Amino acid sequence: MTERNPNDPNWVEDAKTEISGMAKDGMAHPSTKPVLAGAAIGALAGALLPVVSLPLGLVAGAGFAFYNRIKK
């Protein structure tokens, strides 16, 4: 597989499709578990690092994992 160009407008549609699939299928969707794992890792990092707060780490971790899922 080739990596998706971030300037390609189709990545927005891919993100919408992925989010709606995660909302509909819940834990059965293949992207849900990696995104939740990313959120947990980010929250842990946010709790350990003095500058980053727990909610910011959670959002950053989930966003990074989600981006890695849709960029392919």
mmCIF file with all atom_site columns, N, CA and C in Angstrom:
data_model
loop_
_atom_site.group_PDB
_atom_site.id
_atom_site.type_symbol
_atom_site.label_atom_id
_atom_site.label_alt_id
_atom_site.label_comp_id
_atom_site.label_asym_id
_atom_site.label_entity_id
_atom_site.label_seq_id
_atom_site.pdbx_PDB_ins_code
_atom_site.Cartn_x
_atom_site.Cartn_y
_atom_site.Cartn_z
_atom_site.occupancy
_atom_site.B_iso_or_equiv
_atom_site.pdbx_formal_charge
_atom_site.auth_seq_id
_atom_site.auth_comp_id
_atom_site.auth_asym_id
_atom_site.auth_atom_id
_atom_site.pdbx_PDB_model_num
ATOM 1   N N  . MET A 1 1  ? 0.822   -1.190 0.000  1.00 0.00 ? 1  MET A N  1
ATOM 2   C CA . MET A 1 1  ? 0.000   0.000  0.000  1.00 0.00 ? 1  MET A CA 1
ATOM 3   C C  . MET A 1 1  ? 0.863   1.249  0.000  1.00 0.00 ? 1  MET A C  1
ATOM 4   N N  . THR A 1 2  ? 0.390   2.259  -0.663 1.00 0.00 ? 2  THR A N  1
ATOM 5   C CA . THR A 1 2  ? 1.102   3.528  -0.679 1.00 0.00 ? 2  THR A CA 1
ATOM 6   C C  . THR A 1 2  ? 0.513   4.456  0.370  1.00 0.00 ? 2  THR A C  1
ATOM 7   N N  . GLU A 1 3  ? 1.336   5.361  0.846  1.00 0.00 ? 3  GLU A N  1
ATOM 8   C CA . GLU A 1 3  ? 0.839   6.321  1.821  1.00 0.00 ? 3  GLU A CA 1
ATOM 9   C C  . GLU A 1 3  ? -0.006  7.372  1.136  1.00 0.00 ? 3  GLU A C  1
ATOM 10  N N  . ARG A 1 4  ? -1.029  7.820  1.846  1.00 0.00 ? 4  ARG A N  1
ATOM 11  C CA . ARG A 1 4  ? -1.946  8.822  1.324  1.00 0.00 ? 4  ARG A CA 1
ATOM 12  C C  . ARG A 1 4  ? -1.312  10.202 1.409  1.00 0.00 ? 4  ARG A C  1
ATOM 13  N N  . ASN A 1 5  ? -1.523  10.997 0.386  1.00 0.00 ? 5  ASN A N  1
ATOM 14  C CA . ASN A 1 5  ? -1.051  12.371 0.356  1.00 0.00 ? 5  ASN A CA 1
ATOM 15  C C  . ASN A 1 5  ? -1.958  13.204 1.267  1.00 0.00 ? 5  ASN A C  1
ATOM 16  N N  . PRO A 1 6  ? -1.415  13.894 2.281  1.00 0.00 ? 6  PRO A N  1
ATOM 17  C CA . PRO A 1 6  ? -2.262  14.678 3.178  1.00 0.00 ? 6  PRO A CA 1
ATOM 18  C C  . PRO A 1 6  ? -2.985  15.825 2.480  1.00 0.00 ? 6  PRO A C  1
ATOM 19  N N  . ASN A 1 7  ? -2.522  16.236 1.308  1.00 0.00 ? 7  ASN A N  1
ATOM 20  C CA . ASN A 1 7  ? -3.189  17.303 0.564  1.00 0.00 ? 7  ASN A CA 1
ATOM 21  C C  . ASN A 1 7  ? -4.342  16.777 -0.280 1.00 0.00 ? 7  ASN A C  1
ATOM 22  N N  . ASP A 1 8  ? -4.477  15.478 -0.374 1.00 0.00 ? 8  ASP A N  1
ATOM 23  C CA . ASP A 1 8  ? -5.550  14.855 -1.138 1.00 0.00 ? 8  ASP A CA 1
ATOM 24  C C  . ASP A 1 8  ? -6.866  15.021 -0.375 1.00 0.00 ? 8  ASP A C  1
ATOM 25  N N  . PRO A 1 9  ? -7.896  15.607 -0.985 1.00 0.00 ? 9  PRO A N  1
ATOM 26  C CA . PRO A 1 9  ? -9.150  15.850 -0.265 1.00 0.00 ? 9  PRO A CA 1
ATOM 27  C C  . PRO A 1 9  ? -9.894  14.574 0.104  1.00 0.00 ? 9  PRO A C  1
ATOM 28  N N  . ASN A 1 10 ? -9.521  13.437 -0.476 1.00 0.00 ? 10 ASN A N  1
ATOM 29  C CA . ASN A 1 10 ? -10.211 12.196 -0.147 1.00 0.00 ? 10 ASN A CA 1
ATOM 30  C C  . ASN A 1 10 ? -9.943  11.718 1.265  1.00 0.00 ? 10 ASN A C  1
ATOM 31  N N  . TRP A 1 11 ? -8.881  12.192 1.901  1.00 0.00 ? 11 TRP A N  1
ATOM 32  C CA . TRP A 1 11 ? -8.600  11.740 3.258  1.00 0.00 ? 11 TRP A CA 1
ATOM 33  C C  . TRP A 1 11 ? -9.675  12.233 4.229  1.00 0.00 ? 11 TRP A C  1
ATOM 34  N N  . VAL A 1 12 ? -10.303 13.361 3.920  1.00 0.00 ? 12 VAL A N  1
ATOM 35  C CA . VAL A 1 12 ? -11.391 13.850 4.764  1.00 0.00 ? 12 VAL A CA 1
ATOM 36  C C  . VAL A 1 12 ? -12.574 12.897 4.686  1.00 0.00 ? 12 VAL A C  1
ATOM 37  N N  . GLU A 1 13 ? -12.888 12.454 3.490  1.00 0.00 ? 13 GLU A N  1
ATOM 38  C CA . GLU A 1 13 ? -13.977 11.485 3.326  1.00 0.00 ? 13 GLU A CA 1
ATOM 39  C C  . GLU A 1 13 ? -13.630 10.165 4.006  1.00 0.00 ? 13 GLU A C  1
ATOM 40  N N  . ASP A 1 14 ? -12.371 9.751  3.895  1.00 0.00 ? 14 ASP A N  1
ATOM 41  C CA . ASP A 1 14 ? -11.942 8.528  4.567  1.00 0.00 ? 14 ASP A CA 1
ATOM 42  C C  . ASP A 1 14 ? -12.087 8.654  6.077  1.00 0.00 ? 14 ASP A C  1
ATOM 43  N N  . ALA A 1 15 ? -11.735 9.818  6.611  1.00 0.00 ? 15 ALA A N  1
ATOM 44  C CA . ALA A 1 15 ? -11.859 10.041 8.052  1.00 0.00 ? 15 ALA A CA 1
ATOM 45  C C  . ALA A 1 15 ? -13.321 10.005 8.476  1.00 0.00 ? 15 ALA A C  1
ATOM 46  N N  . LYS A 1 16 ? -14.195 10.634 7.700  1.00 0.00 ? 16 LYS A N  1
ATOM 47  C CA . LYS A 1 16 ? -15.629 10.612 8.028  1.00 0.00 ? 16 LYS A CA 1
ATOM 48  C C  . LYS A 1 16 ? -16.172 9.193  8.006  1.00 0.00 ? 16 LYS A C  1
ATOM 49  N N  . THR A 1 17 ? -15.786 8.433  6.996  1.00 0.00 ? 17 THR A N  1
ATOM 50  C CA . THR A 1 17 ? -16.239 7.051  6.880  1.00 0.00 ? 17 THR A CA 1
ATOM 51  C C  . THR A 1 17 ? -15.731 6.218  8.048  1.00 0.00 ? 17 THR A C  1
ATOM 52  N N  . GLU A 1 18 ? -14.483 6.421  8.414  1.00 0.00 ? 18 GLU A N  1
ATOM 53  C CA . GLU A 1 18 ? -13.882 5.659  9.516  1.00 0.00 ? 18 GLU A CA 1
ATOM 54  C C  . GLU A 1 18 ? -14.548 5.995  10.840 1.00 0.00 ? 18 GLU A C  1
ATOM 55  N N  . ILE A 1 19 ? -14.792 7.267  11.093 1.00 0.00 ? 19 ILE A N  1
ATOM 56  C CA . ILE A 1 19 ? -15.431 7.681  12.346 1.00 0.00 ? 19 ILE A CA 1
ATOM 57  C C  . ILE A 1 19 ? -16.854 7.154  12.427 1.00 0.00 ? 19 ILE A C  1
ATOM 58  N N  . SER A 1 20 ? -17.602 7.246  11.325 1.00 0.00 ? 20 SER A N  1
ATOM 59  C CA . SER A 1 20 ? -18.983 6.744  11.366 1.00 0.00 ? 20 SER A CA 1
ATOM 60  C C  . SER A 1 20 ? -18.997 5.226  11.523 1.00 0.00 ? 20 SER A C  1
ATOM 61  N N  . GLY A 1 21 ? -18.042 4.528  10.910 1.00 0.00 ? 21 GLY A N  1
ATOM 62  C CA . GLY A 1 21 ? -17.951 3.087  11.086 1.00 0.00 ? 21 GLY A CA 1
ATOM 63  C C  . GLY A 1 21 ? -17.627 2.711  12.521 1.00 0.00 ? 21 GLY A C  1
ATOM 64  N N  . MET A 1 22 ? -16.726 3.472  13.150 1.00 0.00 ? 22 MET A N  1
ATOM 65  C CA . MET A 1 22 ? -16.386 3.216  14.544 1.00 0.00 ? 22 MET A CA 1
ATOM 66  C C  . MET A 1 22 ? -17.580 3.477  15.455 1.00 0.00 ? 22 MET A C  1
ATOM 67  N N  . ALA A 1 23 ? -18.359 4.507  15.131 1.00 0.00 ? 23 ALA A N  1
ATOM 68  C CA . ALA A 1 23 ? -19.533 4.823  15.944 1.00 0.00 ? 23 ALA A CA 1
ATOM 69  C C  . ALA A 1 23 ? -20.617 3.751  15.797 1.00 0.00 ? 23 ALA A C  1
ATOM 70  N N  . LYS A 1 24 ? -20.791 3.241  14.590 1.00 0.00 ? 24 LYS A N  1
ATOM 71  C CA . LYS A 1 24 ? -21.828 2.234  14.349 1.00 0.00 ? 24 LYS A CA 1
ATOM 72  C C  . LYS A 1 24 ? -21.444 0.859  14.880 1.00 0.00 ? 24 LYS A C  1
ATOM 73  N N  . ASP A 1 25 ? -20.201 0.447  14.597 1.00 0.00 ? 25 ASP A N  1
ATOM 74  C CA . ASP A 1 25 ? -19.788 -0.916 14.938 1.00 0.00 ? 25 ASP A CA 1
ATOM 75  C C  . ASP A 1 25 ? -19.198 -1.045 16.338 1.00 0.00 ? 25 ASP A C  1
ATOM 76  N N  . GLY A 1 26 ? -18.817 0.056  16.941 1.00 0.00 ? 26 GLY A N  1
ATOM 77  C CA . GLY A 1 26 ? -18.250 0.002  18.284 1.00 0.00 ? 26 GLY A CA 1
ATOM 78  C C  . GLY A 1 26 ? -16.939 -0.762 18.313 1.00 0.00 ? 26 GLY A C  1
ATOM 79  N N  . MET A 1 27 ? -16.809 -1.661 19.270 1.00 0.00 ? 27 MET A N  1
ATOM 80  C CA . MET A 1 27 ? -15.566 -2.412 19.436 1.00 0.00 ? 27 MET A CA 1
ATOM 81  C C  . MET A 1 27 ? -15.339 -3.432 18.323 1.00 0.00 ? 27 MET A C  1
ATOM 82  N N  . ALA A 1 28 ? -16.358 -3.738 17.530 1.00 0.00 ? 28 ALA A N  1
ATOM 83  C CA . ALA A 1 28 ? -16.208 -4.691 16.430 1.00 0.00 ? 28 ALA A CA 1
ATOM 84  C C  . ALA A 1 28 ? -15.475 -4.078 15.237 1.00 0.00 ? 28 ALA A C  1
ATOM 85  N N  . HIS A 1 29 ? -15.391 -2.762 15.172 1.00 0.00 ? 29 HIS A N  1
ATOM 86  C CA . HIS A 1 29 ? -14.714 -2.088 14.061 1.00 0.00 ? 29 HIS A CA 1
ATOM 87  C C  . HIS A 1 29 ? -13.207 -2.250 14.222 1.00 0.00 ? 29 HIS A C  1
ATOM 88  N N  . PRO A 1 30 ? -12.483 -2.530 13.134 1.00 0.00 ? 30 PRO A N  1
ATOM 89  C CA . PRO A 1 30 ? -11.037 -2.767 13.253 1.00 0.00 ? 30 PRO A CA 1
ATOM 90  C C  . PRO A 1 30 ? -10.216 -1.555 13.703 1.00 0.00 ? 30 PRO A C  1
ATOM 91  N N  . SER A 1 31 ? -10.729 -0.363 13.602 1.00 0.00 ? 31 SER A N  1
ATOM 92  C CA . SER A 1 31 ? -9.964  0.822  14.010 1.00 0.00 ? 31 SER A CA 1
ATOM 93  C C  . SER A 1 31 ? -10.198 1.216  15.461 1.00 0.00 ? 31 SER A C  1
ATOM 94  N N  . THR A 1 32 ? -11.232 0.704  16.083 1.00 0.00 ? 32 THR A N  1
ATOM 95  C CA . THR A 1 32 ? -11.579 1.148  17.429 1.00 0.00 ? 32 THR A CA 1
ATOM 96  C C  . THR A 1 32 ? -10.494 0.807  18.440 1.00 0.00 ? 32 THR A C  1
ATOM 97  N N  . LYS A 1 33 ? -10.040 -0.417 18.455 1.00 0.00 ? 33 LYS A N  1
ATOM 98  C CA . LYS A 1 33 ? -9.055  -0.839 19.458 1.00 0.00 ? 33 LYS A CA 1
ATOM 99  C C  . LYS A 1 33 ? -7.720  -0.117 19.325 1.00 0.00 ? 33 LYS A C  1
ATOM 100 N N  . PRO A 1 34 ? -7.174  0.036  18.101 1.00 0.00 ? 34 PRO A N  1
ATOM 101 C CA . PRO A 1 34 ? -5.911  0.798  18.013 1.00 0.00 ? 34 PRO A CA 1
ATOM 102 C C  . PRO A 1 34 ? -6.055  2.261  18.432 1.00 0.00 ? 34 PRO A C  1
ATOM 103 N N  . VAL A 1 35 ? -7.190  2.871  18.133 1.00 0.00 ? 35 VAL A N  1
ATOM 104 C CA . VAL A 1 35 ? -7.395  4.275  18.522 1.00 0.00 ? 35 VAL A CA 1
ATOM 105 C C  . VAL A 1 35 ? -7.534  4.381  20.039 1.00 0.00 ? 35 VAL A C  1
ATOM 106 N N  . LEU A 1 36 ? -8.247  3.443  20.653 1.00 0.00 ? 36 LEU A N  1
ATOM 107 C CA . LEU A 1 36 ? -8.357  3.452  22.114 1.00 0.00 ? 36 LEU A CA 1
ATOM 108 C C  . LEU A 1 36 ? -7.015  3.176  22.783 1.00 0.00 ? 36 LEU A C  1
ATOM 109 N N  . ALA A 1 37 ? -6.227  2.289  22.184 1.00 0.00 ? 37 ALA A N  1
ATOM 110 C CA . ALA A 1 37 ? -4.893  2.031  22.722 1.00 0.00 ? 37 ALA A CA 1
ATOM 111 C C  . ALA A 1 37 ? -4.017  3.279  22.621 1.00 0.00 ? 37 ALA A C  1
ATOM 112 N N  . GLY A 1 38 ? -4.110  3.977  21.508 1.00 0.00 ? 38 GLY A N  1
ATOM 113 C CA . GLY A 1 38 ? -3.371  5.233  21.353 1.00 0.00 ? 38 GLY A CA 1
ATOM 114 C C  . GLY A 1 38 ? -3.807  6.268  22.373 1.00 0.00 ? 38 GLY A C  1
ATOM 115 N N  . ALA A 1 39 ? -5.117  6.315  22.651 1.00 0.00 ? 39 ALA A N  1
ATOM 116 C CA . ALA A 1 39 ? -5.629  7.247  23.651 1.00 0.00 ? 39 ALA A CA 1
ATOM 117 C C  . ALA A 1 39 ? -5.089  6.896  25.037 1.00 0.00 ? 39 ALA A C  1
ATOM 118 N N  . ALA A 1 40 ? -5.030  5.619  25.352 1.00 0.00 ? 40 ALA A N  1
ATOM 119 C CA . ALA A 1 40 ? -4.513  5.192  26.656 1.00 0.00 ? 40 ALA A CA 1
ATOM 120 C C  . ALA A 1 40 ? -3.029  5.523  26.795 1.00 0.00 ? 40 ALA A C  1
ATOM 121 N N  . ILE A 1 41 ? -2.262  5.278  25.750 1.00 0.00 ? 41 ILE A N  1
ATOM 122 C CA . ILE A 1 41 ? -0.832  5.600  25.791 1.00 0.00 ? 41 ILE A CA 1
ATOM 123 C C  . ILE A 1 41 ? -0.626  7.103  25.924 1.00 0.00 ? 41 ILE A C  1
ATOM 124 N N  . GLY A 1 42 ? -1.418  7.876  25.187 1.00 0.00 ? 42 GLY A N  1
ATOM 125 C CA . GLY A 1 42 ? -1.321  9.332  25.288 1.00 0.00 ? 42 GLY A CA 1
ATOM 126 C C  . GLY A 1 42 ? -1.709  9.843  26.666 1.00 0.00 ? 42 GLY A C  1
ATOM 127 N N  . ALA A 1 43 ? -2.734  9.243  27.257 1.00 0.00 ? 43 ALA A N  1
ATOM 128 C CA . ALA A 1 43 ? -3.154  9.651  28.604 1.00 0.00 ? 43 ALA A CA 1
ATOM 129 C C  . ALA A 1 43 ? -2.071  9.315  29.630 1.00 0.00 ? 43 ALA A C  1
ATOM 130 N N  . LEU A 1 44 ? -1.443  8.163  29.468 1.00 0.00 ? 44 LEU A N  1
ATOM 131 C CA . LEU A 1 44 ? -0.354  7.786  30.364 1.00 0.00 ? 44 LEU A CA 1
ATOM 132 C C  . LEU A 1 44 ? 0.813   8.760  30.228 1.00 0.00 ? 44 LEU A C  1
ATOM 133 N N  . ALA A 1 45 ? 1.150   9.096  28.995 1.00 0.00 ? 45 ALA A N  1
ATOM 134 C CA . ALA A 1 45 ? 2.225   10.071 28.775 1.00 0.00 ? 45 ALA A CA 1
ATOM 135 C C  . ALA A 1 45 ? 1.839   11.430 29.358 1.00 0.00 ? 45 ALA A C  1
ATOM 136 N N  . GLY A 1 46 ? 0.575   11.798 29.208 1.00 0.00 ? 46 GLY A N  1
ATOM 137 C CA . GLY A 1 46 ? 0.122   13.073 29.761 1.00 0.00 ? 46 GLY A CA 1
ATOM 138 C C  . GLY A 1 46 ? 0.185   13.097 31.276 1.00 0.00 ? 46 GLY A C  1
ATOM 139 N N  . ALA A 1 47 ? -0.045  11.941 31.896 1.00 0.00 ? 47 ALA A N  1
ATOM 140 C CA . ALA A 1 47 ? 0.019   11.872 33.351 1.00 0.00 ? 47 ALA A CA 1
ATOM 141 C C  . ALA A 1 47 ? 1.465   11.929 33.847 1.00 0.00 ? 47 ALA A C  1
ATOM 142 N N  . LEU A 1 48 ? 2.389   11.397 33.062 1.00 0.00 ? 48 LEU A N  1
ATOM 143 C CA . LEU A 1 48 ? 3.793   11.333 33.492 1.00 0.00 ? 48 LEU A CA 1
ATOM 144 C C  . LEU A 1 48 ? 4.582   12.596 33.169 1.00 0.00 ? 48 LEU A C  1
ATOM 145 N N  . LEU A 1 49 ? 4.244   13.263 32.081 1.00 0.00 ? 49 LEU A N  1
ATOM 146 C CA . LEU A 1 49 ? 4.997   14.451 31.679 1.00 0.00 ? 49 LEU A CA 1
ATOM 147 C C  . LEU A 1 49 ? 4.464   15.685 32.402 1.00 0.00 ? 49 LEU A C  1
ATOM 148 N N  . PRO A 1 50 ? 5.345   16.545 32.881 1.00 0.00 ? 50 PRO A N  1
ATOM 149 C CA . PRO A 1 50 ? 4.883   17.690 33.668 1.00 0.00 ? 50 PRO A CA 1
ATOM 150 C C  . PRO A 1 50 ? 4.170   18.771 32.852 1.00 0.00 ? 50 PRO A C  1
ATOM 151 N N  . VAL A 1 51 ? 4.478   18.904 31.574 1.00 0.00 ? 51 VAL A N  1
ATOM 152 C CA . VAL A 1 51 ? 3.899   19.985 30.778 1.00 0.00 ? 51 VAL A CA 1
ATOM 153 C C  . VAL A 1 51 ? 2.561   19.575 30.163 1.00 0.00 ? 51 VAL A C  1
ATOM 154 N N  . VAL A 1 52 ? 2.415   18.296 29.844 1.00 0.00 ? 52 VAL A N  1
ATOM 155 C CA . VAL A 1 52 ? 1.226   17.795 29.156 1.00 0.00 ? 52 VAL A CA 1
ATOM 156 C C  . VAL A 1 52 ? 0.229   17.291 30.192 1.00 0.00 ? 52 VAL A C  1
ATOM 157 N N  . SER A 1 53 ? -1.032  17.664 30.035 1.00 0.00 ? 53 SER A N  1
ATOM 158 C CA . SER A 1 53 ? -2.049  17.191 30.967 1.00 0.00 ? 53 SER A CA 1
ATOM 159 C C  . SER A 1 53 ? -2.647  15.879 30.462 1.00 0.00 ? 53 SER A C  1
ATOM 160 N N  . LEU A 1 54 ? -3.365  15.189 31.326 1.00 0.00 ? 54 LEU A N  1
ATOM 161 C CA . LEU A 1 54 ? -3.979  13.908 30.986 1.00 0.00 ? 54 LEU A CA 1
ATOM 162 C C  . LEU A 1 54 ? -4.949  14.026 29.816 1.00 0.00 ? 54 LEU A C  1
ATOM 163 N N  . PRO A 1 55 ? -5.909  14.978 29.813 1.00 0.00 ? 55 PRO A N  1
ATOM 164 C CA . PRO A 1 55 ? -6.829  15.070 28.667 1.00 0.00 ? 55 PRO A CA 1
ATOM 165 C C  . PRO A 1 55 ? -6.126  15.409 27.352 1.00 0.00 ? 55 PRO A C  1
ATOM 166 N N  . LEU A 1 56 ? -5.128  16.271 27.412 1.00 0.00 ? 56 LEU A N  1
ATOM 167 C CA . LEU A 1 56 ? -4.395  16.624 26.198 1.00 0.00 ? 56 LEU A CA 1
ATOM 168 C C  . LEU A 1 56 ? -3.638  15.413 25.660 1.00 0.00 ? 56 LEU A C  1
ATOM 169 N N  . GLY A 1 57 ? -3.032  14.641 26.527 1.00 0.00 ? 57 GLY A N  1
ATOM 170 C CA . GLY A 1 57 ? -2.334  13.434 26.120 1.00 0.00 ? 57 GLY A CA 1
ATOM 171 C C  . GLY A 1 57 ? -3.282  12.412 25.525 1.00 0.00 ? 57 GLY A C  1
ATOM 172 N N  . LEU A 1 58 ? -4.467  12.279 26.115 1.00 0.00 ? 58 LEU A N  1
ATOM 173 C CA . LEU A 1 58 ? -5.471  11.348 25.612 1.00 0.00 ? 58 LEU A CA 1
ATOM 174 C C  . LEU A 1 58 ? -5.901  11.725 24.200 1.00 0.00 ? 58 LEU A C  1
ATOM 175 N N  . VAL A 1 59 ? -6.204  12.978 23.985 1.00 0.00 ? 59 VAL A N  1
ATOM 176 C CA . VAL A 1 59 ? -6.642  13.447 22.662 1.00 0.00 ? 59 VAL A CA 1
ATOM 177 C C  . VAL A 1 59 ? -5.510  13.324 21.650 1.00 0.00 ? 59 VAL A C  1
ATOM 178 N N  . ALA A 1 60 ? -4.309  13.681 22.049 1.00 0.00 ? 60 ALA A N  1
ATOM 179 C CA . ALA A 1 60 ? -3.167  13.590 21.132 1.00 0.00 ? 60 ALA A CA 1
ATOM 180 C C  . ALA A 1 60 ? -2.887  12.135 20.759 1.00 0.00 ? 60 ALA A C  1
ATOM 181 N N  . GLY A 1 61 ? -2.931  11.245 21.718 1.00 0.00 ? 61 GLY A N  1
ATOM 182 C CA . GLY A 1 61 ? -2.689  9.832  21.437 1.00 0.00 ? 61 GLY A CA 1
ATOM 183 C C  . GLY A 1 61 ? -3.753  9.231  20.535 1.00 0.00 ? 61 GLY A C  1
ATOM 184 N N  . ALA A 1 62 ? -5.008  9.554  20.796 1.00 0.00 ? 62 ALA A N  1
ATOM 185 C CA . ALA A 1 62 ? -6.095  9.053  19.951 1.00 0.00 ? 62 ALA A CA 1
ATOM 186 C C  . ALA A 1 62 ? -5.998  9.642  18.549 1.00 0.00 ? 62 ALA A C  1
ATOM 187 N N  . GLY A 1 63 ? -5.689  10.915 18.459 1.00 0.00 ? 63 GLY A N  1
ATOM 188 C CA . GLY A 1 63 ? -5.556  11.554 17.148 1.00 0.00 ? 63 GLY A CA 1
ATOM 189 C C  . GLY A 1 63 ? -4.419  10.972 16.335 1.00 0.00 ? 63 GLY A C  1
ATOM 190 N N  . PHE A 1 64 ? -3.295  10.702 16.986 1.00 0.00 ? 64 PHE A N  1
ATOM 191 C CA . PHE A 1 64 ? -2.151  10.117 16.286 1.00 0.00 ? 64 PHE A CA 1
ATOM 192 C C  . PHE A 1 64 ? -2.478  8.705  15.789 1.00 0.00 ? 64 PHE A C  1
ATOM 193 N N  . ALA A 1 65 ? -3.112  7.903  16.630 1.00 0.00 ? 65 ALA A N  1
ATOM 194 C CA . ALA A 1 65 ? -3.471  6.546  16.224 1.00 0.00 ? 65 ALA A CA 1
ATOM 195 C C  . ALA A 1 65 ? -4.504  6.573  15.099 1.00 0.00 ? 65 ALA A C  1
ATOM 196 N N  . PHE A 1 66 ? -5.471  7.477  15.183 1.00 0.00 ? 66 PHE A N  1
ATOM 197 C CA . PHE A 1 66 ? -6.491  7.594  14.145 1.00 0.00 ? 66 PHE A CA 1
ATOM 198 C C  . PHE A 1 66 ? -5.857  8.027  12.821 1.00 0.00 ? 66 PHE A C  1
ATOM 199 N N  . TYR A 1 67 ? -4.949  8.986  12.882 1.00 0.00 ? 67 TYR A N  1
ATOM 200 C CA . TYR A 1 67 ? -4.260  9.449  11.673 1.00 0.00 ? 67 TYR A CA 1
ATOM 201 C C  . TYR A 1 67 ? -3.482  8.304  11.028 1.00 0.00 ? 67 TYR A C  1
ATOM 202 N N  . ASN A 1 68 ? -2.806  7.527  11.853 1.00 0.00 ? 68 ASN A N  1
ATOM 203 C CA . ASN A 1 68 ? -2.060  6.383  11.303 1.00 0.00 ? 68 ASN A CA 1
ATOM 204 C C  . ASN A 1 68 ? -2.981  5.366  10.658 1.00 0.00 ? 68 ASN A C  1
ATOM 205 N N  . ARG A 1 69 ? -4.197  5.231  11.134 1.00 0.00 ? 69 ARG A N  1
ATOM 206 C CA . ARG A 1 69 ? -5.150  4.289  10.537 1.00 0.00 ? 69 ARG A CA 1
ATOM 207 C C  . ARG A 1 69 ? -5.662  4.787  9.190  1.00 0.00 ? 69 ARG A C  1
ATOM 208 N N  . ILE A 1 70 ? -5.923  6.077  9.051  1.00 0.00 ? 70 ILE A N  1
ATOM 209 C CA . ILE A 1 70 ? -6.527  6.563  7.807  1.00 0.00 ? 70 ILE A CA 1
ATOM 210 C C  . ILE A 1 70 ? -5.512  6.962  6.751  1.00 0.00 ? 70 ILE A C  1
ATOM 211 N N  . LYS A 1 71 ? -4.250  7.126  7.108  1.00 0.00 ? 71 LYS A N  1
ATOM 212 C CA . LYS A 1 71 ? -3.267  7.562  6.115  1.00 0.00 ? 71 LYS A CA 1
ATOM 213 C C  . LYS A 1 71 ? -2.902  6.448  5.145  1.00 0.00 ? 71 LYS A C  1
ATOM 214 N N  . LYS A 1 72 ? -3.235  5.227  5.453  1.00 0.00 ? 72 LYS A N  1
ATOM 215 C CA . LYS A 1 72 ? -2.891  4.089  4.584  1.00 0.00 ? 72 LYS A CA 1
ATOM 216 C C  . LYS A 1 72 ? -3.883  3.913  3.479  1.00 0.00 ? 72 LYS A C  1
#
